[in-house]
Amino acid sequence: MHIASTQKRLISWGPSLSNLEFDIQELRYTTGLQLANKLRHCQEITLYNDLFIDDNKIFSTFPESLFFPDHYIFSHIRSLDLLGEFLNMNNIFLITFVEQIIRRSPNLQSIGFFLYWVENMTDLVLDFLRPLKKYLKQIKKCYLYTEGDIDEKFLSELANLFPSLTLLSVKVDWYCNTAEVVNLCLVNMKHLIHLEMVLEDIPDYLDEDYIDRIKMEKEIESLAMTRDIQEWLKRNTLLGKISSNKIFRAEKTGNDLKIWL
């Protein structure tokens, strides 16, 4: 994962002003008006944080100077990504800043999380999204690349937070059951038409006896999926029970599994 250098300027943009990157720790050195003038011409936003920091010192308050003027609407913004290390995502500063962007971006459709490992990172993502729930109905695409349990609890709540989701792209840790993740997405996400999964390999440093058994099971599963992914999905997931008048398509390349519904 590429993490933006701490030496980067607070805001970087190309000639077209189509993409913006914000160092979350440096936002306090600008104003809401300055940011709003740039966001008016922006299509994609990345909020990044490179280093572990004292959350209470940086994130416990939101300065009045960072609020956007009332009349600003960011009609060009299509996507918002969070990148890097966030020890605590459920904090006043981050949630307030993201909330005012979402509220003023009527065409925002995509949210991405590209986060370094912190224990229970998927739980932290839910902590971040819960206060924003009433503003998330417009989101149709979610990209989630971090560590943590992709289980029934997580996917059911994610579906509740993003009721209009049509695309989910997610990293699946090695200990998660691939077929179960597919089934949970099908059951909980009623509008889903595209599911992408990056299936993590078992780390080499794990060498306990039970890991050897899991490795063998994963290798057999991977071979079967590579041989005929459509057939594997039909045999092992709810996709095999879909009515004959609804056709799905799937492909697997390396560790990447893509399903179109």
mmCIF file of C-alpha atoms in Angstrom:
data_model
loop_
_atom_site.group_PDB
_atom_site.id
_atom_site.type_symbol
_atom_site.label_atom_id
_atom_site.label_comp_id
_atom_site.label_asym_id
_atom_site.label_seq_id
_atom_site.Cartn_x
_atom_site.Cartn_y
_atom_site.Cartn_z
ATOM 1 C CA MET A 1 0.000 0.000 0.000
ATOM 2 C CA HIS A 2 1.368 3.390 -0.914
ATOM 3 C CA ILE A 3 1.173 5.963 1.870
ATOM 4 C CA ALA A 4 1.649 9.574 0.891
ATOM 5 C CA SER A 5 4.888 11.082 2.123
ATOM 6 C CA THR A 6 4.785 13.347 5.151
ATOM 7 C CA GLN A 7 6.824 15.802 3.105
ATOM 8 C CA LYS A 8 3.937 16.394 0.708
ATOM 9 C CA ARG A 9 2.204 19.726 0.712
ATOM 10 C CA LEU A 10 -1.056 20.020 2.599
ATOM 11 C CA ILE A 11 -3.024 19.931 -0.651
ATOM 12 C CA SER A 12 -1.778 18.596 -3.983
ATOM 13 C CA TRP A 13 -3.618 18.805 -7.234
ATOM 14 C CA GLY A 14 -2.942 18.394 -10.939
ATOM 15 C CA PRO A 15 -3.625 20.972 -13.615
ATOM 16 C CA SER A 16 -7.258 19.872 -13.871
ATOM 17 C CA LEU A 17 -7.809 20.175 -10.099
ATOM 18 C CA SER A 18 -9.657 16.848 -10.314
ATOM 19 C CA ASN A 19 -7.965 15.115 -7.354
ATOM 20 C CA LEU A 20 -7.107 16.424 -3.894
ATOM 21 C CA GLU A 21 -5.038 14.877 -1.100
ATOM 22 C CA PHE A 22 -5.282 16.151 2.479
ATOM 23 C CA ASP A 23 -2.885 15.328 5.298
ATOM 24 C CA ILE A 24 -5.410 15.040 8.120
ATOM 25 C CA GLN A 25 -2.874 16.338 10.666
ATOM 26 C CA GLU A 26 -2.208 19.500 8.662
ATOM 27 C CA LEU A 27 -5.789 20.579 8.027
ATOM 28 C CA ARG A 28 -5.742 22.889 11.025
ATOM 29 C CA TYR A 29 -3.273 25.147 9.221
ATOM 30 C CA THR A 30 -5.815 26.153 6.603
ATOM 31 C CA THR A 31 -9.413 27.402 6.669
ATOM 32 C CA GLY A 32 -12.763 26.063 5.568
ATOM 33 C CA LEU A 33 -13.048 28.820 2.957
ATOM 34 C CA GLN A 34 -9.652 27.981 1.424
ATOM 35 C CA LEU A 35 -10.533 24.292 1.227
ATOM 36 C CA ALA A 36 -14.021 24.941 -0.127
ATOM 37 C CA ASN A 37 -12.652 26.968 -3.033
ATOM 38 C CA LYS A 38 -10.551 23.979 -4.106
ATOM 39 C CA LEU A 39 -13.228 21.352 -3.443
ATOM 40 C CA ARG A 40 -15.603 23.088 -5.855
ATOM 41 C CA HIS A 41 -13.487 21.781 -8.760
ATOM 42 C CA CYS A 42 -12.609 18.401 -7.262
ATOM 43 C CA GLN A 43 -13.826 14.920 -8.255
ATOM 44 C CA GLU A 44 -11.812 12.713 -5.897
ATOM 45 C CA ILE A 45 -10.645 13.334 -2.316
ATOM 46 C CA THR A 46 -8.096 11.382 -0.286
ATOM 47 C CA LEU A 47 -7.666 11.981 3.446
ATOM 48 C CA TYR A 48 -4.396 10.446 4.587
ATOM 49 C CA ASN A 49 -2.525 10.009 7.832
ATOM 50 C CA ASP A 50 1.039 8.652 7.796
ATOM 51 C CA LEU A 51 2.000 8.362 11.438
ATOM 52 C CA PHE A 52 0.584 7.202 14.746
ATOM 53 C CA ILE A 53 -0.288 10.318 16.699
ATOM 54 C CA ASP A 54 -1.896 11.360 19.966
ATOM 55 C CA ASP A 55 -5.568 11.169 18.997
ATOM 56 C CA ASN A 56 -6.739 13.265 21.933
ATOM 57 C CA LYS A 57 -4.401 16.096 21.013
ATOM 58 C CA ILE A 58 -5.269 16.249 17.302
ATOM 59 C CA PHE A 59 -8.767 14.828 16.954
ATOM 60 C CA SER A 60 -10.722 15.774 20.099
ATOM 61 C CA THR A 61 -12.016 19.136 18.796
ATOM 62 C CA PHE A 62 -13.008 20.710 15.499
ATOM 63 C CA PRO A 63 -11.981 24.372 15.027
ATOM 64 C CA GLU A 64 -14.628 26.823 13.855
ATOM 65 C CA SER A 65 -12.221 28.058 11.183
ATOM 66 C CA LEU A 66 -12.514 24.735 9.309
ATOM 67 C CA PHE A 67 -16.267 24.882 8.739
ATOM 68 C CA PHE A 68 -17.217 25.547 5.122
ATOM 69 C CA PRO A 69 -19.265 28.653 4.251
ATOM 70 C CA ASP A 70 -22.979 27.820 4.136
ATOM 71 C CA HIS A 71 -23.544 28.389 0.414
ATOM 72 C CA TYR A 72 -20.837 26.015 -0.889
ATOM 73 C CA ILE A 73 -21.951 22.863 -2.742
ATOM 74 C CA PHE A 74 -19.408 20.396 -4.186
ATOM 75 C CA SER A 75 -21.327 18.950 -7.106
ATOM 76 C CA HIS A 76 -18.273 17.423 -8.841
ATOM 77 C CA ILE A 77 -17.115 15.184 -5.979
ATOM 78 C CA ARG A 78 -17.630 11.492 -6.787
ATOM 79 C CA SER A 79 -15.338 9.649 -4.363
ATOM 80 C CA LEU A 80 -13.807 9.981 -0.900
ATOM 81 C CA ASP A 81 -10.960 7.748 0.363
ATOM 82 C CA LEU A 82 -9.237 7.362 3.727
ATOM 83 C CA LEU A 83 -5.630 6.200 3.522
ATOM 84 C CA GLY A 84 -2.989 5.285 6.085
ATOM 85 C CA GLU A 85 -3.023 4.859 9.864
ATOM 86 C CA PHE A 86 -5.973 5.844 12.041
ATOM 87 C CA LEU A 87 -5.820 4.608 15.631
ATOM 88 C CA ASN A 88 -9.262 5.983 16.418
ATOM 89 C CA MET A 89 -11.695 6.762 13.621
ATOM 90 C CA ASN A 90 -14.631 7.613 15.872
ATOM 91 C CA ASN A 91 -13.448 11.111 16.791
ATOM 92 C CA ILE A 92 -14.946 14.577 16.593
ATOM 93 C CA PHE A 93 -12.428 16.027 14.141
ATOM 94 C CA LEU A 94 -12.505 13.322 11.466
ATOM 95 C CA ILE A 95 -16.250 12.680 11.589
ATOM 96 C CA THR A 96 -17.136 16.395 11.544
ATOM 97 C CA PHE A 97 -14.854 17.087 8.583
ATOM 98 C CA VAL A 98 -16.128 14.126 6.560
ATOM 99 C CA GLU A 99 -19.744 14.876 7.455
ATOM 100 C CA GLN A 100 -19.604 18.392 6.063
ATOM 101 C CA ILE A 101 -18.052 17.071 2.830
ATOM 102 C CA ILE A 102 -20.735 14.393 2.385
ATOM 103 C CA ARG A 103 -23.591 16.779 3.189
ATOM 104 C CA ARG A 104 -22.400 19.195 0.489
ATOM 105 C CA SER A 105 -21.575 16.556 -2.156
ATOM 106 C CA PRO A 106 -24.888 15.436 -3.708
ATOM 107 C CA ASN A 107 -23.112 13.300 -6.336
ATOM 108 C CA LEU A 108 -20.718 11.489 -3.998
ATOM 109 C CA GLN A 109 -21.094 7.775 -4.743
ATOM 110 C CA SER A 110 -17.938 6.041 -3.498
ATOM 111 C CA ILE A 111 -16.128 5.676 -0.163
ATOM 112 C CA GLY A 112 -12.844 3.799 0.208
ATOM 113 C CA PHE A 113 -10.836 2.645 3.223
ATOM 114 C CA PHE A 114 -7.184 1.791 2.508
ATOM 115 C CA LEU A 115 -5.875 1.450 6.035
ATOM 116 C CA TYR A 116 -2.806 0.076 7.769
ATOM 117 C CA TRP A 117 -3.398 -2.643 10.289
ATOM 118 C CA VAL A 118 -4.727 -1.743 13.700
ATOM 119 C CA GLU A 119 -6.379 -4.369 15.894
ATOM 120 C CA ASN A 120 -10.077 -4.756 14.995
ATOM 121 C CA MET A 121 -9.761 -2.298 12.112
ATOM 122 C CA THR A 122 -13.120 -3.304 10.623
ATOM 123 C CA ASP A 123 -14.743 -2.401 13.948
ATOM 124 C CA LEU A 124 -13.075 1.008 13.772
ATOM 125 C CA VAL A 125 -14.522 1.528 10.291
ATOM 126 C CA LEU A 126 -18.021 0.844 11.648
ATOM 127 C CA ASP A 127 -17.358 3.221 14.561
ATOM 128 C CA PHE A 128 -16.510 5.906 12.016
ATOM 129 C CA LEU A 129 -19.553 5.290 9.797
ATOM 130 C CA ARG A 130 -22.285 5.039 12.449
ATOM 131 C CA PRO A 131 -22.513 8.790 13.218
ATOM 132 C CA LEU A 132 -22.695 9.453 9.444
ATOM 133 C CA LYS A 133 -25.498 6.970 8.741
ATOM 134 C CA LYS A 134 -28.179 9.439 7.649
ATOM 135 C CA TYR A 135 -25.841 10.859 4.977
ATOM 136 C CA LEU A 136 -24.783 7.514 3.443
ATOM 137 C CA LYS A 137 -27.885 6.524 1.478
ATOM 138 C CA GLN A 138 -26.383 7.937 -1.729
ATOM 139 C CA ILE A 139 -23.230 5.762 -1.518
ATOM 140 C CA LYS A 140 -23.201 3.017 -4.154
ATOM 141 C CA LYS A 141 -19.560 1.839 -4.010
ATOM 142 C CA CYS A 142 -17.428 0.840 -1.034
ATOM 143 C CA TYR A 143 -13.755 -0.197 -1.157
ATOM 144 C CA LEU A 144 -12.383 -1.786 2.017
ATOM 145 C CA TYR A 145 -8.722 -2.809 2.167
ATOM 146 C CA THR A 146 -7.606 -3.334 5.752
ATOM 147 C CA GLU A 147 -7.350 -6.073 8.385
ATOM 148 C CA GLY A 148 -10.172 -7.512 10.441
ATOM 149 C CA ASP A 149 -13.118 -9.862 10.496
ATOM 150 C CA ILE A 150 -15.313 -9.821 7.401
ATOM 151 C CA ASP A 151 -18.097 -11.702 9.169
ATOM 152 C CA GLU A 152 -21.870 -11.610 9.584
ATOM 153 C CA LYS A 153 -21.780 -8.844 12.192
ATOM 154 C CA PHE A 154 -19.636 -6.602 10.021
ATOM 155 C CA LEU A 155 -21.356 -7.207 6.673
ATOM 156 C CA SER A 156 -24.903 -6.922 8.029
ATOM 157 C CA GLU A 157 -24.139 -3.570 9.650
ATOM 158 C CA LEU A 158 -22.221 -2.352 6.596
ATOM 159 C CA ALA A 159 -25.265 -3.177 4.454
ATOM 160 C CA ASN A 160 -27.470 -1.258 6.884
ATOM 161 C CA LEU A 161 -25.177 1.773 6.731
ATOM 162 C CA PHE A 162 -24.984 1.627 2.909
ATOM 163 C CA PRO A 163 -28.523 0.594 1.850
ATOM 164 C CA SER A 164 -27.938 1.548 -1.811
ATOM 165 C CA LEU A 165 -24.638 -0.310 -2.255
ATOM 166 C CA THR A 166 -24.153 -1.821 -5.724
ATOM 167 C CA LEU A 167 -20.387 -2.517 -5.572
ATOM 168 C CA LEU A 168 -18.322 -3.897 -2.706
ATOM 169 C CA SER A 169 -14.570 -4.394 -3.110
ATOM 170 C CA VAL A 170 -13.019 -5.979 -0.030
ATOM 171 C CA LYS A 171 -9.833 -7.637 1.201
ATOM 172 C CA VAL A 172 -10.612 -10.983 2.837
ATOM 173 C CA ASP A 173 -8.151 -12.189 5.478
ATOM 174 C CA TRP A 174 -6.764 -15.722 5.183
ATOM 175 C CA TYR A 175 -8.780 -17.079 8.119
ATOM 176 C CA CYS A 176 -12.131 -15.993 6.622
ATOM 177 C CA ASN A 177 -14.301 -18.467 4.720
ATOM 178 C CA THR A 178 -14.592 -17.307 1.105
ATOM 179 C CA ALA A 179 -17.943 -18.965 0.407
ATOM 180 C CA GLU A 180 -19.403 -17.592 3.630
ATOM 181 C CA VAL A 181 -18.345 -14.039 2.757
ATOM 182 C CA VAL A 182 -19.991 -14.353 -0.669
ATOM 183 C CA ASN A 183 -23.206 -15.669 0.905
ATOM 184 C CA LEU A 184 -23.335 -12.919 3.520
ATOM 185 C CA CYS A 185 -22.953 -10.267 0.827
ATOM 186 C CA LEU A 186 -25.752 -11.822 -1.238
ATOM 187 C CA VAL A 187 -28.102 -12.049 1.737
ATOM 188 C CA ASN A 188 -27.475 -8.602 3.213
ATOM 189 C CA MET A 189 -26.831 -6.375 0.182
ATOM 190 C CA LYS A 190 -30.019 -6.406 -1.839
ATOM 191 C CA HIS A 191 -28.823 -4.076 -4.614
ATOM 192 C CA LEU A 192 -25.347 -5.567 -5.066
ATOM 193 C CA ILE A 193 -24.374 -6.144 -8.695
ATOM 194 C CA HIS A 194 -20.555 -6.331 -8.421
ATOM 195 C CA LEU A 195 -18.510 -8.050 -5.710
ATOM 196 C CA GLU A 196 -14.710 -7.935 -5.710
ATOM 197 C CA MET A 197 -12.617 -9.886 -3.202
ATOM 198 C CA VAL A 198 -8.854 -9.965 -2.667
ATOM 199 C CA LEU A 199 -8.130 -13.288 -0.960
ATOM 200 C CA GLU A 200 -5.156 -13.034 1.397
ATOM 201 C CA ASP A 201 -2.543 -15.806 1.441
ATOM 202 C CA ILE A 202 -1.676 -17.465 4.747
ATOM 203 C CA PRO A 203 1.460 -15.714 6.095
ATOM 204 C CA ASP A 204 4.642 -17.811 5.947
ATOM 205 C CA TYR A 205 5.528 -17.096 9.574
ATOM 206 C CA LEU A 206 2.548 -19.152 10.772
ATOM 207 C CA ASP A 207 3.790 -22.722 11.101
ATOM 208 C CA GLU A 208 1.640 -24.411 13.744
ATOM 209 C CA ASP A 209 0.241 -27.855 12.895
ATOM 210 C CA TYR A 210 -3.322 -26.632 12.481
ATOM 211 C CA ILE A 211 -2.090 -23.987 10.032
ATOM 212 C CA ASP A 212 -0.658 -26.729 7.818
ATOM 213 C CA ARG A 213 -4.117 -28.267 7.586
ATOM 214 C CA ILE A 214 -5.704 -24.923 6.748
ATOM 215 C CA LYS A 215 -3.020 -24.266 4.122
ATOM 216 C CA MET A 216 -3.811 -27.581 2.451
ATOM 217 C CA GLU A 217 -7.550 -26.815 2.474
ATOM 218 C CA LYS A 218 -6.914 -23.363 1.020
ATOM 219 C CA GLU A 219 -4.679 -24.777 -1.712
ATOM 220 C CA ILE A 220 -7.342 -27.297 -2.714
ATOM 221 C CA GLU A 221 -9.965 -24.555 -2.700
ATOM 222 C CA SER A 222 -7.768 -22.249 -4.782
ATOM 223 C CA LEU A 223 -7.127 -24.955 -7.379
ATOM 224 C CA ALA A 224 -10.840 -25.681 -7.697
ATOM 225 C CA MET A 225 -11.650 -21.990 -8.017
ATOM 226 C CA THR A 226 -8.951 -21.444 -10.632
ATOM 227 C CA ARG A 227 -10.089 -24.471 -12.646
ATOM 228 C CA ASP A 228 -13.721 -23.304 -12.909
ATOM 229 C CA ILE A 229 -14.757 -20.413 -10.693
ATOM 230 C CA GLN A 230 -18.350 -20.379 -11.922
ATOM 231 C CA GLU A 231 -18.794 -24.049 -11.028
ATOM 232 C CA TRP A 232 -17.117 -23.603 -7.645
ATOM 233 C CA LEU A 233 -19.441 -20.728 -6.775
ATOM 234 C CA LYS A 234 -22.494 -22.722 -7.859
ATOM 235 C CA ARG A 235 -21.487 -25.673 -5.684
ATOM 236 C CA ASN A 236 -20.374 -23.764 -2.602
ATOM 237 C CA THR A 237 -22.459 -20.576 -2.380
ATOM 238 C CA LEU A 238 -26.005 -19.317 -2.714
ATOM 239 C CA LEU A 239 -25.236 -18.433 -6.314
ATOM 240 C CA GLY A 240 -26.053 -22.065 -7.095
ATOM 241 C CA LYS A 241 -29.595 -21.472 -5.865
ATOM 242 C CA ILE A 242 -30.258 -18.356 -7.927
ATOM 243 C CA SER A 243 -33.192 -18.856 -10.279
ATOM 244 C CA SER A 244 -32.287 -19.908 -13.801
ATOM 245 C CA ASN A 245 -33.462 -16.610 -15.299
ATOM 246 C CA LYS A 246 -30.747 -14.698 -13.419
ATOM 247 C CA ILE A 247 -27.216 -15.274 -14.709
ATOM 248 C CA PHE A 248 -24.044 -14.356 -12.858
ATOM 249 C CA ARG A 249 -20.512 -14.082 -14.201
ATOM 250 C CA ALA A 250 -17.259 -14.561 -12.296
ATOM 251 C CA GLU A 251 -13.524 -14.622 -12.855
ATOM 252 C CA LYS A 252 -10.505 -15.337 -10.669
ATOM 253 C CA THR A 253 -7.025 -14.072 -11.462
ATOM 254 C CA GLY A 254 -4.370 -14.788 -8.856
ATOM 255 C CA ASN A 255 -5.870 -13.761 -5.521
ATOM 256 C CA ASP A 256 -8.507 -11.518 -7.106
ATOM 257 C CA LEU A 257 -12.069 -12.821 -7.310
ATOM 258 C CA LYS A 258 -14.688 -10.788 -9.190
ATOM 259 C CA ILE A 259 -18.394 -11.568 -9.419
ATOM 260 C CA TRP A 260 -21.006 -9.762 -11.524
ATOM 261 C CA LEU A 261 -24.621 -10.374 -10.538
#
